[in-house]
Amino acid sequence: MTSNYEIIREGNIREYGEGTRHLSFLGRLYTDRTHFIFELLQNAEDARATRIRFELSGDKLEVRHDGRLFDERDVRGICGIDERTKADDLTQIGKFGIGFKSVYAFTRNPEVHSGDEHFRIENFVRPYHAAPKEPGDPWTTLFVFPFDIPELEPAVCHDEIAARLRILSARTLLFLRNLVEIEYVVDDSSGGTYLREVIDRGPARQVTVIGQNFGHEEYETWLAFGRPVAVPDYDDFVSVEIAFRIEQSQGEQAERIIKVDDSPLVVYFPTEKPTRFGFLVQGPYQTTPSRDNVPKSSSWNTTLVEETAVLITNVLGHLKEMGFLTVGSLLALPIRVEDFPKDGMFLPIATAVRAALRNQELLPADDGTYVSARHARLARGADLRRLLSSDLLTSLLKAQENLKWLSGEITHDRAQTRDLHGYLLNHIGVNEIDPEAFAKNLSEDFLAGRDDDWFARFYEFLLEQESLWRKPKYVGQTRGVLRSRPIIRLDDDTLVVPFDSTERPTAYL
């Protein structure tokens, strides 16, 4: 049944007044006025649409989607200002609130055609009956936005909107649940399509977003994890989410997580709030009306950050079980401590990651297993890792619990892992063992338990460590050849190490 537009109009006149100049701010909600495209996507998502189509011509923009039909509540919402309830704010993206009013940056008289509802809106809040227009199969709803602002040339409207549609990107669909396709056409010819495909993958959703945009193709695959959060004073739940980008390794069948450099906070769609993570964080955060800022002081936003901190701890365990927790995936974590100051909004997430790595077996070890930071050591050089197994490392350092070497990929010498190396040393509490530290920890008891094969490797190792030698001196002959022998410092004594691997050091000088 068609809504009574006259009653709604008269009610809005009483609510907002006869004059409407004071509502002209609605066309200036965003610094970038083409942001209204996201508001239309939000409207379609909340209407449970699966597809949306933008058709741009020289004098207007038409938008169609296949979501549920309009009813009177929707008419009142789209013609009102801030009609949402607290529950709507937290459980739905747009709900025809103030966000839809951003279309007034380009139009003065938008039209809506959906089911029995056919109306245009004048003066921001006043609905009038409009001649019916059918959206066409398979669409259920049609918006028409004529470029009729006197001070804004239609060509300017056309070009700005076309530019926004061309840079929309397939990632726009990543965290949506209903929309799987965005299509746009410019001037009945060129355009693009963005698609989303989802499959369940254990505790995660694998989301693939695909874009074909003016001949340019984009393809991204993500692992998305979620955690339900109860809405205060309301019988409903929302979710906080984390998504890691994955790709297939070159020349291999294995998949791997890669760090993303551009990671704004996502409130269903990207905001202007940077997170500094190498992955994406999403949640129904409360934002300013123009969605260009996310207030840290909001208790709801604080709750979402804290719940995300719990989620990231669980996700690290899932990534380990799924075979994705590698040195490369650690680079996506908040390992640059300076990016997360004490007063930073996302510090709880960085703190949770640090605690998890310190206490749980999540760091890739050199033997292919995992180890906690408390039981991990970094080796200065591959020779030490070859010389000392996990058992020997534990014995050398007289540790009460088993120690393991961290993966040899983690080194200060590689630019890719330099930040990770410093993070482990300076903020997680992992100690690094270099040849000097190795020598200082040697003891007669430790050496007495080694076999000939180990001593052969031990001598080879020492021959490469000239920094440990005292000045060589002639001390005798081995097999008839006068030779110098390196001498290694051992605490306050000096250990003579012969070249002949069959001769064991049995005395200290």
Short mmCIF file of C-alpha atoms in Angstrom, two decimals:
data_model
loop_
_atom_site.label_atom_id
_atom_site.label_comp_id
_atom_site.label_asym_id
_atom_site.label_seq_id
_atom_site.Cartn_x
_atom_site.Cartn_y
_atom_site.Cartn_z
CA MET A 1 0.00 0.00 0.00
CA THR A 2 1.27 3.45 -0.93
CA SER A 3 2.24 5.67 1.99
CA ASN A 4 0.33 8.91 2.62
CA TYR A 5 2.99 11.36 1.47
CA GLU A 6 0.85 14.37 2.41
CA ILE A 7 0.63 13.33 6.06
CA ILE A 8 4.35 12.61 6.18
CA ARG A 9 5.10 15.94 4.49
CA GLU A 10 2.91 17.94 6.87
CA GLY A 11 4.49 16.20 9.85
CA ASN A 12 7.96 17.10 8.61
CA ILE A 13 6.95 20.72 8.05
CA ARG A 14 5.85 20.89 11.69
CA GLU A 15 9.09 19.15 12.74
CA TYR A 16 11.60 21.08 10.63
CA GLY A 17 9.76 24.33 9.85
CA GLU A 18 8.40 26.04 6.76
CA GLY A 19 11.84 27.13 5.65
CA THR A 20 14.49 24.57 4.77
CA ARG A 21 17.61 26.68 4.22
CA HIS A 22 18.87 25.48 7.59
CA LEU A 23 18.92 21.94 6.14
CA SER A 24 21.24 22.84 3.27
CA PHE A 25 24.15 21.46 5.34
CA LEU A 26 22.92 17.99 4.33
CA GLY A 27 24.61 18.42 0.98
CA ARG A 28 27.92 19.22 2.67
CA LEU A 29 28.24 16.22 4.99
CA TYR A 30 31.51 14.99 3.47
CA THR A 31 34.73 16.59 2.39
CA ASP A 32 34.52 14.27 -0.61
CA ARG A 33 30.94 14.69 -1.78
CA THR A 34 31.07 11.50 -3.87
CA HIS A 35 31.13 9.56 -0.61
CA PHE A 36 27.36 9.32 -1.01
CA ILE A 37 28.07 6.25 -3.19
CA PHE A 38 28.96 4.36 -0.01
CA GLU A 39 25.74 5.51 1.63
CA LEU A 40 23.76 4.02 -1.25
CA LEU A 41 25.68 0.77 -0.90
CA GLN A 42 24.85 0.79 2.80
CA ASN A 43 21.18 1.27 2.01
CA ALA A 44 21.24 -1.70 -0.37
CA GLU A 45 23.09 -3.90 2.14
CA ASP A 46 20.59 -3.11 4.89
CA ALA A 47 17.75 -3.89 2.46
CA ARG A 48 19.35 -7.34 1.99
CA ALA A 49 20.08 -6.70 -1.66
CA THR A 50 22.48 -9.05 -3.42
CA ARG A 51 23.10 -6.84 -6.46
CA ILE A 52 23.28 -3.11 -7.11
CA ARG A 53 23.71 -1.24 -10.40
CA PHE A 54 24.77 2.38 -10.99
CA GLU A 55 23.87 3.93 -14.35
CA LEU A 56 25.46 7.32 -14.93
CA SER A 57 24.45 9.64 -17.76
CA GLY A 58 25.04 13.29 -18.53
CA ASP A 59 22.11 14.63 -16.50
CA LYS A 60 21.39 12.04 -13.79
CA LEU A 61 22.43 8.97 -11.85
CA GLU A 62 20.10 6.00 -11.55
CA VAL A 63 20.70 3.31 -8.94
CA ARG A 64 18.91 -0.06 -8.81
CA HIS A 65 19.08 -2.89 -6.32
CA ASP A 66 17.20 -6.15 -5.67
CA GLY A 67 16.61 -5.76 -1.94
CA ARG A 68 13.35 -5.70 -0.02
CA LEU A 69 10.66 -3.24 -1.07
CA PHE A 70 10.15 0.15 0.59
CA ASP A 71 7.48 0.52 3.25
CA GLU A 72 6.16 3.54 5.13
CA ARG A 73 8.88 3.34 7.76
CA ASP A 74 11.47 3.62 4.99
CA VAL A 75 9.68 6.61 3.47
CA ARG A 76 9.62 8.37 6.82
CA GLY A 77 13.25 7.46 7.44
CA ILE A 78 14.54 8.69 4.10
CA CYS A 79 12.57 11.94 4.46
CA GLY A 80 13.59 12.51 8.08
CA ILE A 81 16.81 13.38 9.85
CA ASP A 82 18.51 11.02 12.28
CA GLU A 83 15.53 8.67 12.51
CA ARG A 84 17.63 5.75 13.72
CA THR A 85 17.37 4.18 17.15
CA LYS A 86 20.41 3.21 19.22
CA ALA A 87 19.88 -0.40 18.22
CA ASP A 88 19.70 0.54 14.53
CA ASP A 89 22.97 2.41 14.87
CA LEU A 90 24.76 -0.68 16.15
CA THR A 91 23.11 -3.45 14.14
CA GLN A 92 22.66 -1.89 10.72
CA ILE A 93 24.93 0.20 8.55
CA GLY A 94 22.81 3.04 7.22
CA LYS A 95 19.12 2.54 7.96
CA PHE A 96 18.15 5.62 5.95
CA GLY A 97 19.58 7.93 8.57
CA ILE A 98 21.48 11.10 7.98
CA GLY A 99 23.90 9.35 5.63
CA PHE A 100 21.41 9.16 2.76
CA LYS A 101 21.14 12.95 2.85
CA SER A 102 24.61 13.12 1.35
CA VAL A 103 22.95 12.67 -2.08
CA TYR A 104 21.97 16.34 -1.81
CA ALA A 105 25.51 17.24 -2.77
CA PHE A 106 24.43 16.47 -6.36
CA THR A 107 20.63 16.67 -6.47
CA ARG A 108 17.71 18.64 -5.05
CA ASN A 109 14.83 16.37 -6.02
CA PRO A 110 15.71 12.67 -5.74
CA GLU A 111 13.10 10.08 -6.65
CA VAL A 112 12.41 6.65 -5.17
CA HIS A 113 10.45 3.86 -6.90
CA SER A 114 9.97 0.62 -5.00
CA GLY A 115 6.88 -1.60 -4.97
CA ASP A 116 3.87 0.64 -4.27
CA GLU A 117 6.06 3.59 -3.31
CA HIS A 118 6.74 6.20 -6.01
CA PHE A 119 7.78 9.59 -4.67
CA ARG A 120 10.19 12.47 -5.04
CA ILE A 121 11.66 14.48 -2.19
CA GLU A 122 11.66 18.27 -2.25
CA ASN A 123 13.38 20.57 0.21
CA PHE A 124 15.24 17.64 1.78
CA VAL A 125 12.33 16.33 3.89
CA ARG A 126 9.08 16.66 1.92
CA PRO A 127 7.79 13.68 -0.08
CA TYR A 128 5.46 14.10 -3.07
CA HIS A 129 3.87 11.50 -5.30
CA ALA A 130 5.84 10.88 -8.51
CA ALA A 131 4.86 9.24 -11.76
CA PRO A 132 5.60 5.52 -11.37
CA LYS A 133 8.76 4.09 -12.91
CA GLU A 134 9.46 0.40 -12.91
CA PRO A 135 12.98 -0.64 -11.85
CA GLY A 136 12.92 -3.53 -14.36
CA ASP A 137 13.76 -7.16 -13.83
CA PRO A 138 15.46 -8.33 -11.56
CA TRP A 139 15.45 -5.07 -9.63
CA THR A 140 13.04 -4.08 -6.86
CA THR A 141 14.10 -0.51 -6.12
CA LEU A 142 15.10 2.44 -8.28
CA PHE A 143 16.65 5.71 -7.14
CA VAL A 144 16.83 8.61 -9.60
CA PHE A 145 19.17 11.52 -8.82
CA PRO A 146 18.80 14.35 -11.38
CA PHE A 147 21.71 16.80 -11.52
CA ASP A 148 19.49 19.82 -10.85
CA ILE A 149 21.53 22.00 -8.48
CA PRO A 150 21.65 25.47 -10.14
CA GLU A 151 25.17 26.31 -9.02
CA LEU A 152 26.65 22.92 -10.03
CA GLU A 153 27.09 22.03 -13.69
CA PRO A 154 25.75 18.57 -14.63
CA ALA A 155 29.07 17.83 -16.36
CA VAL A 156 30.90 18.37 -13.08
CA CYS A 157 28.52 15.99 -11.30
CA HIS A 158 28.98 13.41 -14.04
CA ASP A 159 32.77 13.54 -14.01
CA GLU A 160 33.15 13.42 -10.22
CA ILE A 161 30.79 10.47 -9.83
CA ALA A 162 32.40 8.62 -12.75
CA ALA A 163 35.83 9.06 -11.14
CA ARG A 164 34.54 7.67 -7.83
CA LEU A 165 32.94 4.63 -9.44
CA ARG A 166 36.17 3.84 -11.30
CA ILE A 167 38.22 3.73 -8.08
CA LEU A 168 35.62 1.98 -5.95
CA SER A 169 37.61 -1.31 -5.93
CA ALA A 170 36.42 -4.84 -5.32
CA ARG A 171 37.57 -4.62 -1.68
CA THR A 172 34.48 -2.49 -1.03
CA LEU A 173 32.52 -5.76 -0.85
CA LEU A 174 34.86 -7.54 1.56
CA PHE A 175 32.96 -7.25 4.84
CA LEU A 176 29.41 -7.20 3.49
CA ARG A 177 27.05 -10.11 4.05
CA ASN A 178 24.35 -9.56 1.44
CA LEU A 179 25.73 -7.69 -1.55
CA VAL A 180 27.74 -9.93 -3.86
CA GLU A 181 27.82 -7.76 -6.97
CA ILE A 182 28.31 -4.08 -7.74
CA GLU A 183 27.92 -3.01 -11.36
CA TYR A 184 28.23 0.41 -12.92
CA VAL A 185 27.80 1.81 -16.41
CA VAL A 186 28.92 5.23 -17.60
CA ASP A 187 27.12 6.77 -20.59
CA ASP A 188 25.63 3.42 -21.66
CA SER A 189 29.02 2.07 -22.67
CA SER A 190 32.02 1.69 -20.40
CA GLY A 191 31.88 0.51 -16.81
CA GLY A 192 32.91 -2.15 -14.38
CA THR A 193 31.78 -5.01 -12.17
CA TYR A 194 32.86 -6.01 -8.68
CA LEU A 195 32.06 -9.48 -7.33
CA ARG A 196 32.36 -11.28 -3.99
CA GLU A 197 32.59 -15.04 -3.42
CA VAL A 198 32.59 -16.64 0.03
CA ILE A 199 33.39 -20.17 1.20
CA ASP A 200 33.70 -21.49 4.73
CA ARG A 201 37.21 -22.49 5.69
CA GLY A 202 37.30 -23.93 9.18
CA PRO A 203 36.99 -21.11 11.70
CA ALA A 204 37.26 -18.50 8.94
CA ARG A 205 35.41 -17.26 5.90
CA GLN A 206 37.50 -17.19 2.74
CA VAL A 207 36.36 -14.14 0.81
CA THR A 208 37.44 -13.55 -2.77
CA VAL A 209 36.74 -10.14 -4.30
CA ILE A 210 37.06 -9.69 -8.04
CA GLY A 211 36.96 -6.51 -10.08
CA GLN A 212 36.80 -5.80 -13.79
CA ASN A 213 37.13 -2.10 -14.27
CA PHE A 214 37.68 -0.54 -17.71
CA GLY A 215 39.74 -3.54 -18.77
CA HIS A 216 41.71 -3.61 -15.53
CA GLU A 217 41.28 -6.73 -13.41
CA GLU A 218 41.81 -7.04 -9.67
CA TYR A 219 41.67 -10.19 -7.60
CA GLU A 220 42.14 -10.52 -3.85
CA THR A 221 41.55 -13.38 -1.44
CA TRP A 222 41.12 -12.84 2.30
CA LEU A 223 40.71 -14.95 5.43
CA ALA A 224 38.14 -13.25 7.65
CA PHE A 225 37.57 -14.17 11.30
CA GLY A 226 34.76 -12.86 13.50
CA ARG A 227 33.70 -12.63 17.11
CA PRO A 228 30.14 -11.85 18.29
CA VAL A 229 29.60 -8.85 20.56
CA ALA A 230 26.37 -8.30 22.51
CA VAL A 231 24.66 -4.95 21.92
CA PRO A 232 24.03 -3.24 25.29
CA ASP A 233 20.37 -3.11 26.33
CA TYR A 234 19.29 -4.84 23.15
CA ASP A 235 18.66 -8.49 22.35
CA ASP A 236 21.03 -8.71 19.41
CA PHE A 237 24.64 -9.33 18.51
CA VAL A 238 27.06 -7.68 16.12
CA SER A 239 30.52 -8.85 15.08
CA VAL A 240 34.04 -7.55 15.17
CA GLU A 241 36.20 -8.95 12.38
CA ILE A 242 39.80 -9.35 11.30
CA ALA A 243 40.85 -10.16 7.74
CA PHE A 244 44.26 -11.24 6.46
CA ARG A 245 45.07 -11.12 2.79
CA ILE A 246 46.38 -14.40 1.35
CA GLU A 247 47.97 -15.26 -1.97
CA GLN A 248 49.58 -18.25 -3.57
CA SER A 249 53.36 -18.38 -3.41
CA GLN A 250 55.11 -18.02 -6.74
CA GLY A 251 56.08 -21.40 -8.16
CA GLU A 252 54.39 -23.21 -5.28
CA GLN A 253 50.94 -24.45 -4.44
CA ALA A 254 51.17 -23.18 -0.87
CA GLU A 255 49.24 -20.11 0.23
CA ARG A 256 50.68 -17.43 2.44
CA ILE A 257 49.57 -14.33 4.31
CA ILE A 258 50.91 -11.05 3.01
CA LYS A 259 51.05 -7.75 4.83
CA VAL A 260 48.82 -4.96 3.52
CA ASP A 261 50.17 -1.43 3.68
CA ASP A 262 46.85 0.40 3.39
CA SER A 263 44.73 -0.65 6.38
CA PRO A 264 42.15 1.94 7.47
CA LEU A 265 39.59 0.96 10.06
CA VAL A 266 36.59 -0.53 8.29
CA VAL A 267 33.05 0.22 9.43
CA TYR A 268 31.57 -2.03 6.76
CA PHE A 269 33.34 0.32 4.34
CA PRO A 270 36.75 1.99 4.77
CA THR A 271 36.92 5.04 7.02
CA GLU A 272 39.66 7.65 7.14
CA LYS A 273 40.99 6.23 10.43
CA PRO A 274 44.37 4.49 9.95
CA THR A 275 45.08 1.43 12.11
CA ARG A 276 48.77 0.76 11.22
CA PHE A 277 48.08 -2.98 11.12
CA GLY A 278 49.13 -5.23 8.25
CA PHE A 279 45.62 -6.66 8.20
CA LEU A 280 42.11 -5.18 8.24
CA VAL A 281 39.95 -4.58 11.31
CA GLN A 282 36.18 -4.19 10.91
CA GLY A 283 33.33 -3.50 13.28
CA PRO A 284 30.18 -1.42 13.75
CA TYR A 285 32.07 1.48 15.30
CA GLN A 286 30.26 4.69 16.12
CA THR A 287 31.49 7.39 13.77
CA THR A 288 30.86 11.06 13.25
CA PRO A 289 27.82 11.76 11.03
CA SER A 290 30.08 12.13 8.00
CA ARG A 291 31.92 8.88 8.90
CA ASP A 292 35.27 10.66 8.59
CA ASN A 293 36.28 10.08 12.21
CA VAL A 294 35.89 7.37 14.86
CA PRO A 295 35.74 8.86 18.37
CA LYS A 296 38.11 7.12 20.75
CA SER A 297 36.11 8.42 23.72
CA SER A 298 33.06 6.34 22.79
CA SER A 299 32.57 3.52 25.33
CA TRP A 300 31.07 1.37 22.55
CA ASN A 301 34.16 1.87 20.40
CA THR A 302 36.34 0.95 23.38
CA THR A 303 34.34 -2.25 23.78
CA LEU A 304 34.84 -3.15 20.12
CA VAL A 305 38.60 -2.61 20.35
CA GLU A 306 38.79 -4.79 23.46
CA GLU A 307 36.75 -7.54 21.79
CA THR A 308 39.03 -7.34 18.75
CA ALA A 309 42.02 -7.80 21.07
CA VAL A 310 40.45 -11.05 22.29
CA LEU A 311 39.72 -12.05 18.70
CA ILE A 312 43.32 -11.53 17.47
CA THR A 313 44.61 -13.83 20.23
CA ASN A 314 42.25 -16.57 19.06
CA VAL A 315 43.01 -15.90 15.40
CA LEU A 316 46.74 -16.46 15.89
CA GLY A 317 45.98 -19.96 17.15
CA HIS A 318 43.70 -20.61 14.18
CA LEU A 319 46.36 -19.42 11.73
CA LYS A 320 48.83 -21.84 13.32
CA GLU A 321 46.41 -24.75 12.96
CA MET A 322 45.68 -23.80 9.35
CA GLY A 323 49.38 -23.60 8.42
CA PHE A 324 49.36 -19.84 7.85
CA LEU A 325 51.45 -18.77 10.84
CA THR A 326 54.84 -18.15 9.24
CA VAL A 327 57.55 -15.54 9.51
CA GLY A 328 55.85 -13.73 6.64
CA SER A 329 52.53 -13.59 8.49
CA LEU A 330 54.26 -12.20 11.60
CA LEU A 331 55.24 -9.18 9.51
CA ALA A 332 51.54 -8.29 9.27
CA LEU A 333 51.22 -8.04 13.06
CA PRO A 334 51.69 -4.80 15.07
CA ILE A 335 55.46 -5.17 15.46
CA ARG A 336 56.32 -1.47 15.08
CA VAL A 337 55.73 -0.41 18.66
CA GLU A 338 56.03 3.28 17.81
CA ASP A 339 52.84 2.99 15.75
CA PHE A 340 50.85 2.16 18.91
CA PRO A 341 51.46 4.83 21.57
CA LYS A 342 50.07 4.59 25.09
CA ASP A 343 47.15 6.86 24.24
CA GLY A 344 46.48 5.17 20.90
CA MET A 345 43.03 3.74 20.16
CA PHE A 346 44.34 0.37 19.01
CA LEU A 347 46.97 -0.22 21.72
CA PRO A 348 44.90 -3.04 23.36
CA ILE A 349 45.14 -5.05 20.13
CA ALA A 350 48.92 -4.59 19.91
CA THR A 351 49.26 -5.48 23.60
CA ALA A 352 47.23 -8.68 23.13
CA VAL A 353 49.47 -9.75 20.26
CA ARG A 354 52.58 -9.15 22.36
CA ALA A 355 51.21 -11.22 25.27
CA ALA A 356 50.17 -14.06 22.96
CA LEU A 357 53.58 -14.29 21.30
CA ARG A 358 55.35 -14.19 24.63
CA ASN A 359 53.31 -16.90 26.32
CA GLN A 360 51.90 -19.15 23.59
CA GLU A 361 53.73 -21.38 21.13
CA LEU A 362 53.13 -19.14 18.13
CA LEU A 363 56.62 -18.22 16.88
CA PRO A 364 57.99 -20.34 14.00
CA ALA A 365 60.95 -22.37 15.25
CA ASP A 366 63.91 -23.51 13.19
CA ASP A 367 62.84 -27.16 13.45
CA GLY A 368 59.44 -26.50 11.83
CA THR A 369 57.48 -26.41 15.08
CA TYR A 370 56.39 -23.42 17.17
CA VAL A 371 57.72 -21.92 20.36
CA SER A 372 56.76 -19.15 22.78
CA ALA A 373 59.02 -16.14 23.14
CA ARG A 374 59.88 -17.23 26.69
CA HIS A 375 61.42 -20.43 25.35
CA ALA A 376 62.87 -19.04 22.14
CA ARG A 377 66.35 -17.87 21.21
CA LEU A 378 67.67 -16.11 18.14
CA ALA A 379 70.98 -17.31 16.70
CA ARG A 380 73.52 -14.93 15.25
CA GLY A 381 74.32 -17.07 12.24
CA ALA A 382 73.22 -20.43 10.86
CA ASP A 383 76.38 -22.16 12.15
CA LEU A 384 75.15 -21.90 15.74
CA ARG A 385 71.81 -23.44 14.86
CA ARG A 386 73.56 -26.33 13.11
CA LEU A 387 75.95 -26.86 15.99
CA LEU A 388 73.41 -26.72 18.80
CA SER A 389 70.22 -28.74 18.67
CA SER A 390 67.31 -27.74 20.89
CA ASP A 391 68.49 -30.15 23.58
CA LEU A 392 72.07 -28.87 23.44
CA LEU A 393 70.91 -25.25 23.51
CA THR A 394 68.87 -26.01 26.62
CA SER A 395 71.85 -27.79 28.22
CA LEU A 396 74.30 -25.03 27.29
CA LEU A 397 72.15 -22.33 28.89
CA LYS A 398 71.17 -24.56 31.84
CA ALA A 399 67.49 -23.77 31.20
CA GLN A 400 64.77 -25.44 33.27
CA GLU A 401 62.48 -25.82 30.23
CA ASN A 402 63.22 -26.83 26.66
CA LEU A 403 64.52 -24.03 24.43
CA LYS A 404 64.30 -23.73 20.65
CA TRP A 405 65.94 -21.64 17.99
CA LEU A 406 63.65 -19.30 16.09
CA SER A 407 63.45 -19.64 12.33
CA GLY A 408 66.60 -18.62 10.52
CA GLU A 409 64.49 -16.32 8.31
CA ILE A 410 64.38 -13.84 11.18
CA THR A 411 67.53 -11.77 11.03
CA HIS A 412 68.59 -8.15 11.28
CA ASP A 413 70.51 -8.57 8.03
CA ARG A 414 67.33 -8.95 5.96
CA ALA A 415 65.43 -5.71 5.41
CA GLN A 416 62.12 -7.58 5.38
CA THR A 417 62.60 -8.99 8.89
CA ARG A 418 64.59 -6.18 10.52
CA ASP A 419 61.55 -4.75 12.35
CA LEU A 420 60.49 -8.22 13.48
CA HIS A 421 64.00 -9.01 14.72
CA GLY A 422 64.08 -5.80 16.77
CA TYR A 423 60.56 -6.42 18.09
CA LEU A 424 61.47 -9.89 19.34
CA LEU A 425 64.65 -8.67 21.00
CA ASN A 426 63.45 -5.42 22.51
CA HIS A 427 59.76 -5.93 23.24
CA ILE A 428 59.05 -9.67 23.50
CA GLY A 429 62.09 -10.66 25.55
CA VAL A 430 63.81 -13.07 23.14
CA ASN A 431 67.56 -13.24 23.73
CA GLU A 432 70.05 -13.55 20.88
CA ILE A 433 72.97 -15.95 21.12
CA ASP A 434 76.09 -14.94 19.23
CA PRO A 435 79.48 -16.74 19.13
CA GLU A 436 80.74 -14.70 22.09
CA ALA A 437 77.71 -15.59 24.22
CA PHE A 438 78.11 -19.22 23.16
CA ALA A 439 81.76 -19.23 24.26
CA LYS A 440 80.97 -17.63 27.62
CA ASN A 441 78.40 -20.32 28.37
CA LEU A 442 80.68 -23.27 27.53
CA SER A 443 81.60 -25.42 30.47
CA GLU A 444 83.69 -28.53 31.02
CA ASP A 445 80.57 -30.48 31.92
CA PHE A 446 78.90 -29.48 28.67
CA LEU A 447 81.93 -30.44 26.56
CA ALA A 448 82.43 -33.71 28.40
CA GLY A 449 79.10 -35.00 27.17
CA ARG A 450 79.73 -34.49 23.45
CA ASP A 451 80.82 -37.16 20.96
CA ASP A 452 83.52 -37.02 18.27
CA ASP A 453 81.14 -36.01 15.47
CA TRP A 454 79.99 -33.03 17.47
CA PHE A 455 83.57 -32.00 18.21
CA ALA A 456 84.42 -32.17 14.51
CA ARG A 457 81.61 -29.69 13.82
CA PHE A 458 82.65 -27.67 16.86
CA TYR A 459 86.18 -27.23 15.49
CA GLU A 460 84.87 -26.25 12.09
CA PHE A 461 82.67 -23.66 13.73
CA LEU A 462 85.52 -22.21 15.80
CA LEU A 463 87.81 -21.94 12.79
CA GLU A 464 85.31 -19.49 11.30
CA GLN A 465 85.06 -17.40 14.46
CA GLU A 466 88.30 -15.41 14.45
CA SER A 467 86.80 -12.91 16.88
CA LEU A 468 87.10 -15.58 19.56
CA TRP A 469 90.75 -16.32 19.00
CA ARG A 470 93.65 -15.04 21.02
CA LYS A 471 96.80 -14.29 19.09
CA PRO A 472 97.86 -17.59 17.47
CA LYS A 473 101.12 -19.05 18.67
CA TYR A 474 103.18 -22.10 17.85
CA VAL A 475 102.48 -24.67 20.54
CA GLY A 476 103.76 -27.87 19.04
CA GLN A 477 103.37 -30.31 16.20
CA THR A 478 100.37 -32.29 15.09
CA ARG A 479 101.16 -35.25 12.83
CA GLY A 480 104.62 -33.87 12.19
CA VAL A 481 103.48 -30.46 10.98
CA LEU A 482 104.20 -27.32 12.95
CA ARG A 483 100.86 -25.50 13.20
CA SER A 484 99.23 -22.67 15.08
CA ARG A 485 96.09 -23.43 16.99
CA PRO A 486 93.21 -21.04 17.84
CA ILE A 487 92.66 -20.45 21.51
CA ILE A 488 89.12 -19.70 22.75
CA ARG A 489 88.33 -17.82 25.93
CA LEU A 490 86.29 -19.79 28.45
CA ASP A 491 85.29 -17.64 31.44
CA ASP A 492 88.56 -16.84 33.18
CA ASP A 493 90.40 -19.78 31.59
CA THR A 494 91.54 -20.36 28.05
CA LEU A 495 90.61 -23.44 26.09
CA VAL A 496 93.13 -24.79 23.55
CA VAL A 497 91.38 -26.13 20.47
CA PRO A 498 93.53 -28.33 18.20
CA PHE A 499 93.05 -28.63 14.45
CA ASP A 500 93.08 -32.41 14.65
CA SER A 501 89.44 -33.37 15.19
CA THR A 502 90.48 -36.64 16.84
CA GLU A 503 92.17 -34.82 19.68
CA ARG A 504 89.83 -33.64 22.43
CA PRO A 505 90.52 -30.59 24.56
CA THR A 506 91.17 -32.00 27.97
CA ALA A 507 93.07 -29.21 29.66
CA TYR A 508 92.71 -25.50 30.15
CA LEU A 509 95.66 -23.14 30.01
#
